[in-house]
Short mmCIF file of C-alpha atoms in Angstrom, two decimals:
data_model
loop_
_atom_site.label_atom_id
_atom_site.label_comp_id
_atom_site.label_asym_id
_atom_site.label_seq_id
_atom_site.Cartn_x
_atom_site.Cartn_y
_atom_site.Cartn_z
CA MET A 135 0.00 0.00 0.00
CA THR A 136 1.29 3.51 -0.87
CA PRO A 137 2.23 5.25 2.40
CA SER A 138 0.40 8.43 3.38
CA LYS A 139 2.09 11.73 2.53
CA ARG A 140 1.92 15.23 3.98
CA PHE A 141 2.13 18.03 1.43
CA ALA A 142 2.15 21.71 2.31
CA LEU A 143 1.08 24.12 -0.43
CA VAL A 144 0.73 27.87 -0.81
CA ALA A 145 -1.33 29.35 -3.65
CA GLY A 146 -1.57 33.10 -3.55
CA GLU A 147 -4.62 34.07 -5.60
CA THR A 148 -7.51 32.81 -7.73
CA SER A 149 -5.35 31.57 -10.62
CA GLY A 150 -2.93 29.84 -8.23
CA ASP A 151 -5.83 28.17 -6.43
CA LEU A 152 -7.08 26.85 -9.77
CA LEU A 153 -3.65 25.46 -10.73
CA ALA A 154 -3.11 23.94 -7.29
CA GLY A 155 -6.56 22.35 -7.31
CA LEU A 156 -5.81 20.66 -10.63
CA LEU A 157 -2.43 19.52 -9.32
CA LEU A 158 -3.92 18.09 -6.12
CA GLY A 159 -6.45 16.11 -8.15
CA GLY A 160 -3.60 14.23 -9.86
CA VAL A 161 -1.43 13.91 -6.77
CA ARG A 162 -4.26 12.33 -4.78
CA GLN A 163 -4.53 9.56 -7.37
CA ARG A 164 -0.93 8.60 -6.53
CA TRP A 165 -1.35 9.10 -2.78
CA PRO A 166 -5.04 8.59 -1.90
CA ASP A 167 -4.45 9.25 1.81
CA LEU A 168 -2.66 12.52 1.11
CA GLN A 169 -2.83 15.19 3.80
CA SER A 170 -2.52 18.66 2.27
CA PHE A 171 -2.58 21.98 4.08
CA GLY A 172 -1.30 25.55 3.92
CA ILE A 173 -2.73 28.57 2.09
CA GLY A 174 -5.35 28.04 -0.61
CA GLY A 175 -8.85 28.60 -1.91
CA ALA A 176 -12.04 26.87 -2.98
CA GLN A 177 -10.57 24.76 -5.79
CA MET A 178 -7.98 23.31 -3.43
CA ALA A 179 -10.57 22.77 -0.69
CA ALA A 180 -12.59 20.68 -3.15
CA GLN A 181 -9.59 18.31 -3.25
CA GLY A 182 -9.51 17.89 0.54
CA PHE A 183 -7.05 20.71 1.20
CA ASN A 184 -7.00 22.22 4.70
CA ALA A 185 -6.58 25.98 4.29
CA LEU A 186 -4.94 27.50 7.35
CA TRP A 187 -5.31 30.88 5.60
CA SER A 188 -7.27 31.88 2.52
CA SER A 189 -5.38 32.54 -0.71
CA GLU A 190 -7.19 35.90 -0.85
CA LYS A 191 -4.82 37.11 1.89
CA LEU A 192 -1.98 37.07 -0.65
CA ALA A 193 -3.94 38.42 -3.64
CA VAL A 194 -2.01 41.70 -3.81
CA ARG A 195 -0.05 42.92 -6.84
CA GLY A 196 2.34 45.85 -7.19
CA TYR A 197 5.08 47.37 -5.04
CA VAL A 198 2.98 50.13 -3.51
CA GLU A 199 -0.03 47.85 -2.96
CA VAL A 200 2.10 45.20 -1.20
CA LEU A 201 3.49 47.81 1.20
CA ARG A 202 -0.01 48.44 2.52
CA HIS A 203 -0.39 44.76 3.43
CA TYR A 204 3.27 44.00 4.13
CA ARG A 205 3.03 43.47 7.89
CA GLU A 206 0.09 41.07 7.65
CA ILE A 207 1.67 39.06 4.81
CA VAL A 208 5.03 38.76 6.59
CA ASN A 209 3.26 37.69 9.77
CA ILE A 210 1.36 34.95 7.90
CA ARG A 211 4.57 33.67 6.31
CA SER A 212 6.35 33.66 9.66
CA GLN A 213 3.56 31.70 11.34
CA LEU A 214 3.34 29.20 8.48
CA GLN A 215 7.12 28.69 8.41
CA GLN A 216 7.15 28.01 12.14
CA ARG A 217 4.47 25.34 11.73
CA LEU A 218 6.21 23.71 8.76
CA LEU A 219 9.52 23.46 10.61
CA THR A 220 7.99 22.12 13.84
CA THR A 221 4.51 20.70 14.43
CA GLN A 222 3.40 20.23 10.80
CA ARG A 223 6.62 19.38 8.99
CA PRO A 224 5.67 18.15 5.48
CA ASP A 225 7.23 15.58 3.17
CA VAL A 226 7.38 18.29 0.53
CA PHE A 227 6.44 21.94 0.22
CA ILE A 228 4.91 23.09 -3.09
CA GLY A 229 4.81 26.80 -3.74
CA VAL A 230 2.25 27.55 -6.45
CA ASP A 231 3.17 30.79 -8.21
CA ALA A 232 3.20 33.78 -5.75
CA PRO A 233 7.01 33.94 -6.03
CA ASP A 234 7.45 36.99 -3.79
CA PHE A 235 5.85 35.05 -0.94
CA ASN A 236 6.91 31.52 -1.78
CA LEU A 237 10.56 31.72 -2.82
CA ASP A 238 11.78 33.15 0.50
CA LEU A 239 9.69 30.61 2.38
CA GLU A 240 11.02 27.79 0.20
CA ALA A 241 14.63 28.93 0.77
CA ASN A 242 14.20 28.77 4.54
CA LEU A 243 12.46 25.39 4.41
CA LYS A 244 15.07 23.95 2.05
CA ALA A 245 17.89 25.13 4.32
CA ASP A 246 16.27 23.13 7.13
CA GLY A 247 15.98 19.95 5.04
CA VAL A 248 12.40 20.22 3.75
CA ARG A 249 12.12 19.27 0.08
CA THR A 250 10.71 22.08 -2.05
CA VAL A 251 8.96 22.28 -5.41
CA HIS A 252 7.92 25.48 -7.16
CA PHE A 253 4.99 25.16 -9.56
CA VAL A 254 5.02 27.75 -12.35
CA CYS A 255 8.41 29.14 -13.22
CA PRO A 256 8.63 32.85 -12.35
CA SER A 257 8.68 34.90 -15.54
CA ILE A 258 12.44 35.51 -15.55
CA TRP A 259 12.27 35.53 -19.37
CA ALA A 260 9.92 38.54 -19.23
CA TRP A 261 11.19 40.58 -16.30
CA ARG A 262 13.31 40.41 -13.12
CA ALA A 263 15.93 38.08 -14.63
CA GLU A 264 17.99 38.42 -11.45
CA ARG A 265 15.41 36.30 -9.65
CA VAL A 266 16.96 33.13 -11.13
CA GLU A 267 19.52 33.06 -8.30
CA LYS A 268 16.76 33.07 -5.71
CA ILE A 269 15.00 30.22 -7.55
CA ARG A 270 18.21 28.15 -7.38
CA ARG A 271 18.50 28.71 -3.62
CA SER A 272 14.84 27.99 -2.99
CA ALA A 273 13.55 25.13 -5.14
CA ASP A 274 14.74 21.54 -5.42
CA HIS A 275 12.63 21.30 -8.59
CA VAL A 276 10.55 23.63 -10.74
CA LEU A 277 7.41 22.52 -12.58
CA CYS A 278 7.19 24.59 -15.78
CA ILE A 279 4.03 25.34 -17.71
CA PHE A 280 5.73 26.69 -20.84
CA PRO A 281 7.95 24.51 -23.06
CA PHE A 282 10.98 26.82 -23.30
CA GLU A 283 11.46 27.21 -19.53
CA PRO A 284 13.31 23.99 -18.48
CA GLU A 285 16.18 24.67 -20.88
CA LEU A 286 16.47 28.21 -19.58
CA LEU A 287 16.58 27.02 -15.97
CA ALA A 288 19.06 24.24 -16.81
CA GLN A 289 21.53 26.92 -17.92
CA HIS A 290 21.54 28.05 -14.30
CA GLY A 291 21.76 24.58 -12.76
CA ILE A 292 18.09 24.37 -11.75
CA ALA A 293 16.25 21.05 -12.16
CA ALA A 294 12.94 21.51 -13.95
CA THR A 295 10.23 19.60 -15.82
CA TYR A 296 7.85 20.84 -18.50
CA VAL A 297 4.41 19.63 -17.40
CA GLY A 298 2.24 21.59 -19.84
CA HIS A 299 -0.42 24.00 -18.72
CA PRO A 300 -3.21 22.36 -16.67
CA LEU A 301 -5.81 24.64 -18.23
CA ALA A 302 -5.03 23.21 -21.68
CA ASN A 303 -6.49 19.92 -20.50
CA VAL A 304 -9.52 21.48 -18.84
CA ILE A 305 -10.57 23.79 -21.65
CA PRO A 306 -11.84 21.90 -24.74
CA LEU A 307 -10.09 22.34 -28.07
CA VAL A 308 -13.45 23.28 -29.59
CA PRO A 309 -15.52 25.19 -27.01
CA ASP A 310 -19.31 24.78 -27.12
CA ARG A 311 -20.45 28.35 -27.56
CA ALA A 312 -24.13 27.47 -28.00
CA ALA A 313 -24.26 25.53 -24.72
CA ALA A 314 -22.46 28.32 -22.87
CA ARG A 315 -24.89 30.92 -24.20
CA ALA A 316 -27.87 28.79 -23.26
CA LYS A 317 -26.50 28.45 -19.71
CA LEU A 318 -26.15 32.22 -19.41
CA GLY A 319 -29.54 32.99 -20.99
CA LEU A 320 -27.99 34.59 -24.09
CA ARG A 321 -29.39 34.29 -27.60
CA GLU A 322 -27.33 32.76 -30.39
CA ASP A 323 -27.49 35.98 -32.40
CA ASP A 324 -26.49 38.28 -29.51
CA THR A 325 -23.22 40.18 -29.81
CA VAL A 326 -21.56 39.37 -26.49
CA VAL A 327 -18.54 41.04 -24.90
CA ALA A 328 -17.01 39.39 -21.85
CA ILE A 329 -15.55 41.92 -19.40
CA LEU A 330 -12.87 40.61 -17.04
CA PRO A 331 -11.40 43.45 -14.97
CA GLY A 332 -9.27 41.15 -12.80
CA SER A 333 -9.52 38.91 -9.75
CA ARG A 334 -7.88 41.27 -7.24
CA ALA A 335 -9.44 44.26 -5.52
CA SER A 336 -6.63 46.51 -6.80
CA GLU A 337 -7.24 45.36 -10.38
CA VAL A 338 -10.95 46.06 -10.14
CA GLN A 339 -10.10 49.49 -8.72
CA TYR A 340 -7.91 50.38 -11.70
CA HIS A 341 -9.86 48.65 -14.48
CA ALA A 342 -13.58 48.26 -13.86
CA ARG A 343 -14.73 51.84 -14.37
CA ALA A 344 -12.78 52.32 -17.63
CA PHE A 345 -13.97 48.92 -18.90
CA PHE A 346 -17.60 49.81 -18.20
CA GLU A 347 -17.24 53.26 -19.75
CA ALA A 348 -15.89 51.51 -22.84
CA ALA A 349 -18.93 49.23 -22.76
CA ALA A 350 -21.20 52.26 -22.68
CA LEU A 351 -19.50 53.61 -25.81
CA LEU A 352 -19.89 50.22 -27.49
CA LEU A 353 -23.57 50.16 -26.61
CA ARG A 354 -24.07 53.51 -28.30
CA ALA A 355 -22.28 52.26 -31.40
CA ARG A 356 -24.06 48.89 -31.44
CA PRO A 357 -27.40 49.01 -29.61
CA GLY A 358 -28.46 45.59 -28.35
CA MET A 359 -24.94 44.46 -27.49
CA ARG A 360 -24.67 42.33 -24.31
CA PHE A 361 -21.93 42.47 -21.67
CA VAL A 362 -21.18 39.76 -19.11
CA VAL A 363 -18.82 40.02 -16.13
CA PRO A 364 -17.76 36.83 -14.30
CA ALA A 365 -16.97 38.36 -10.91
CA VAL A 366 -14.99 36.93 -8.03
CA PRO A 367 -17.74 36.66 -5.38
CA ALA A 368 -15.85 38.84 -2.88
CA LEU A 369 -15.63 41.64 -5.47
CA ARG A 370 -19.10 41.36 -6.96
CA GLU A 371 -20.66 44.19 -4.94
CA ARG A 372 -17.90 46.60 -5.92
CA ILE A 373 -18.14 45.63 -9.60
CA GLU A 374 -21.91 46.06 -9.59
CA ALA A 375 -21.52 49.53 -8.04
CA ASP A 376 -19.12 50.58 -10.81
CA ALA A 377 -21.51 49.20 -13.44
CA ARG A 378 -24.46 51.10 -11.97
CA ALA A 379 -22.45 54.32 -11.92
CA VAL A 380 -21.92 54.05 -15.69
CA GLY A 381 -25.58 53.24 -16.33
CA LEU A 382 -25.36 50.11 -18.47
CA GLY A 383 -28.64 48.76 -17.10
CA GLU A 384 -29.92 45.43 -18.41
CA ALA A 385 -27.25 45.29 -21.13
CA LEU A 386 -24.75 44.12 -18.50
CA SER A 387 -24.94 41.02 -16.31
CA VAL A 388 -22.62 40.43 -13.35
CA ILE A 389 -22.53 36.79 -12.35
CA PRO A 390 -20.58 34.98 -9.62
CA GLY A 391 -17.60 33.16 -11.15
CA GLN A 392 -18.20 31.02 -14.26
CA SER A 393 -15.38 32.73 -16.17
CA HIS A 394 -14.97 29.71 -18.45
CA THR A 395 -18.65 29.71 -19.38
CA VAL A 396 -18.50 33.43 -20.10
CA LEU A 397 -15.37 33.12 -22.26
CA ALA A 398 -16.91 30.23 -24.18
CA ALA A 399 -20.04 32.30 -24.83
CA CYS A 400 -18.53 35.62 -25.88
CA ASP A 401 -17.61 37.04 -29.27
CA VAL A 402 -14.74 39.08 -27.88
CA THR A 403 -13.37 39.84 -24.41
CA LEU A 404 -12.10 43.01 -22.79
CA ILE A 405 -9.68 41.60 -20.25
CA ALA A 406 -7.05 42.56 -17.68
CA SER A 407 -3.59 41.12 -18.24
CA GLY A 408 -2.98 37.93 -16.27
CA THR A 409 -3.70 34.21 -16.38
CA ALA A 410 -7.23 34.94 -17.65
CA THR A 411 -5.76 36.09 -20.98
CA LEU A 412 -4.31 32.62 -21.52
CA GLU A 413 -7.69 31.12 -20.68
CA ALA A 414 -9.25 33.39 -23.30
CA ALA A 415 -6.66 32.23 -25.83
CA LEU A 416 -7.44 28.58 -25.06
CA PHE A 417 -11.11 29.39 -25.68
CA LYS A 418 -9.91 30.79 -29.06
CA ARG A 419 -11.46 34.17 -28.36
CA PRO A 420 -10.26 37.51 -29.73
CA MET A 421 -9.40 39.89 -26.92
CA VAL A 422 -8.29 43.36 -25.99
CA ILE A 423 -5.74 43.14 -23.18
CA ALA A 424 -5.50 46.12 -20.84
CA TYR A 425 -3.68 46.94 -17.65
CA ASN A 426 -3.44 49.92 -15.32
CA MET A 427 -1.77 50.19 -11.93
CA ASN A 428 -0.34 52.58 -9.40
CA TRP A 429 1.96 55.04 -11.20
CA VAL A 430 4.99 54.30 -9.00
CA THR A 431 4.53 50.54 -9.43
CA TYR A 432 4.28 50.99 -13.20
CA GLN A 433 7.49 53.01 -13.39
CA ILE A 434 9.39 50.34 -11.42
CA MET A 435 8.01 47.42 -13.43
CA ARG A 436 8.53 49.16 -16.77
CA ARG A 437 12.27 49.42 -16.10
CA LYS A 438 12.51 45.72 -15.22
CA HIS A 439 10.50 44.43 -18.19
CA LEU A 440 12.48 42.49 -20.82
CA GLN A 441 9.88 42.09 -23.58
CA PRO A 442 7.55 44.39 -25.52
CA TRP A 443 4.46 42.39 -24.50
CA ILE A 444 2.66 41.96 -21.18
CA GLY A 445 -0.12 39.56 -22.23
CA LEU A 446 0.61 35.83 -22.14
CA PRO A 447 -0.95 35.13 -25.57
CA ASN A 448 1.38 37.69 -27.16
CA ILE A 449 4.41 36.47 -25.21
CA LEU A 450 3.78 32.89 -26.32
CA CYS A 451 3.11 33.92 -29.92
CA GLY A 452 6.14 36.20 -29.95
CA GLU A 453 4.20 39.10 -31.45
CA PHE A 454 1.21 41.37 -30.89
CA ALA A 455 -1.38 38.78 -31.88
CA VAL A 456 -3.94 40.79 -29.88
CA PRO A 457 -3.86 44.48 -28.90
CA GLU A 458 -2.53 45.67 -25.55
CA LEU A 459 -3.54 48.99 -23.98
CA VAL A 460 -1.45 49.76 -20.92
CA GLN A 461 -1.54 52.56 -18.35
CA HIS A 462 -2.30 55.96 -19.97
CA ALA A 463 -3.28 54.22 -23.26
CA MET A 464 -6.12 52.40 -21.47
CA THR A 465 -8.85 54.94 -22.20
CA PRO A 466 -12.52 54.02 -22.68
CA GLN A 467 -12.37 55.35 -26.25
CA ALA A 468 -9.33 53.23 -27.15
CA LEU A 469 -10.77 50.13 -25.47
CA SER A 470 -14.11 50.40 -27.25
CA GLN A 471 -12.50 51.00 -30.63
CA ALA A 472 -10.21 47.99 -30.23
CA VAL A 473 -13.25 45.80 -29.47
CA LEU A 474 -15.07 47.16 -32.54
CA ASP A 475 -12.00 46.45 -34.68
CA TRP A 476 -12.33 42.76 -33.79
CA LEU A 477 -16.08 42.65 -34.40
CA ASP A 478 -15.56 44.15 -37.86
CA ALA A 479 -12.79 41.69 -38.87
CA PRO A 480 -14.17 38.11 -39.13
CA GLU A 481 -11.24 36.92 -41.26
CA LYS A 482 -8.79 38.23 -38.71
CA ILE A 483 -10.69 36.40 -35.98
CA LYS A 484 -10.56 33.17 -37.97
CA ALA A 485 -6.78 33.44 -38.35
CA LEU A 486 -6.42 34.12 -34.62
CA GLU A 487 -8.51 31.05 -33.79
CA GLN A 488 -6.12 28.90 -35.83
CA ARG A 489 -3.13 30.46 -34.09
CA PHE A 490 -4.62 29.81 -30.67
CA THR A 491 -5.50 26.21 -31.61
CA THR A 492 -1.83 25.56 -32.38
CA LEU A 493 -0.89 27.12 -29.04
CA HIS A 494 -3.45 24.91 -27.29
CA HIS A 495 -1.83 21.75 -28.71
CA THR A 496 1.61 22.96 -27.58
CA LEU A 497 0.45 23.43 -23.99
CA GLN A 498 -1.57 20.23 -23.79
CA ARG A 499 0.22 17.55 -21.76
CA ASP A 500 -0.75 15.11 -19.00
CA THR A 501 0.10 17.76 -16.43
CA ALA A 502 -1.06 15.89 -13.35
CA GLN A 503 0.91 12.74 -14.29
CA LEU A 504 4.10 14.61 -15.23
CA ALA A 505 3.95 16.82 -12.14
CA THR A 506 3.28 13.87 -9.82
CA ASP A 507 6.20 11.93 -11.34
CA ALA A 508 8.51 14.89 -10.78
CA ILE A 509 7.32 15.35 -7.19
CA GLU A 510 7.87 11.65 -6.50
CA GLN A 511 11.45 11.94 -7.82
CA VAL A 512 12.04 14.82 -5.43
CA LEU A 513 10.68 12.76 -2.54
CA GLU A 514 12.98 9.85 -3.44
CA SER A 515 16.10 11.99 -3.93
#
């Protein structure tokens, strides 16, 4: 009989919770009596995970924004580290994304003999290349979701495995748009724009109002257009308040979660940069990527950025396959025009769908099996 294992995990936000939940589903097939605990969310809890703290506690992005929550976050990490080195010492610690929180924690655990795995290679190929040294100190093994990453890490003496992107196995190659629309109460002939302002409070603060003002301009240009927002439940009230302030009325629906259903149903999406843009690409949907943040944070990040793109679909395609409107360029007028440009270009949409289908095949691997095999090798080393 396979002996029971104790895994500690930390996932720092909604996307990390989703990735960790998919990972735990595969790991539990190898170790049915697995005990898993740490910091996580609803997707992890569905796999039997014991969340000592909610992943929402770590859902903060940007230098200035982190400073406001710094004391609480450091206190959580200190308490968790103390548990993991004493009363709840795990067989392995798996940090899921959230590198600013996880890498320091992993380094301290590794120094005390706890095996460590980092799931999702930090984007050292996009920005903060100096972080590679911290990865080497912190992780016994890195699970990579993009095919070019293991070779890059190997150049720095870091063991890594390409496991594919879990979402590529969850999202169908050919999404069922009709079924998604029926589920959301949308007609087949509706023109539908999915609005995804982000999963963090700070993202909603910087994006929602401009996104909804863009929707109002679109509605004037194309009466009868429908807008759907899949909101993180904790942020739904704030999103609805922003929508009411713009006066979109019945043209806009805010629903709890169901981002995949909304992306499957839409014609085009207006979306904040992040993991959701890759989900939109896997649903083969044209998109307008936007991002705004605190001015100081933007100035710091701009100087550290190594590529001309911020959106994952463009990074993976190596070109501006979809438009990006960042910071001062993210005006309601520019956003609405970029959406209209897609709606008026069916041939361009068809070519993008083919491009995204190729990308989908590249990212599609048996992620749970490959990740579990790599974790087992770490445990046996």
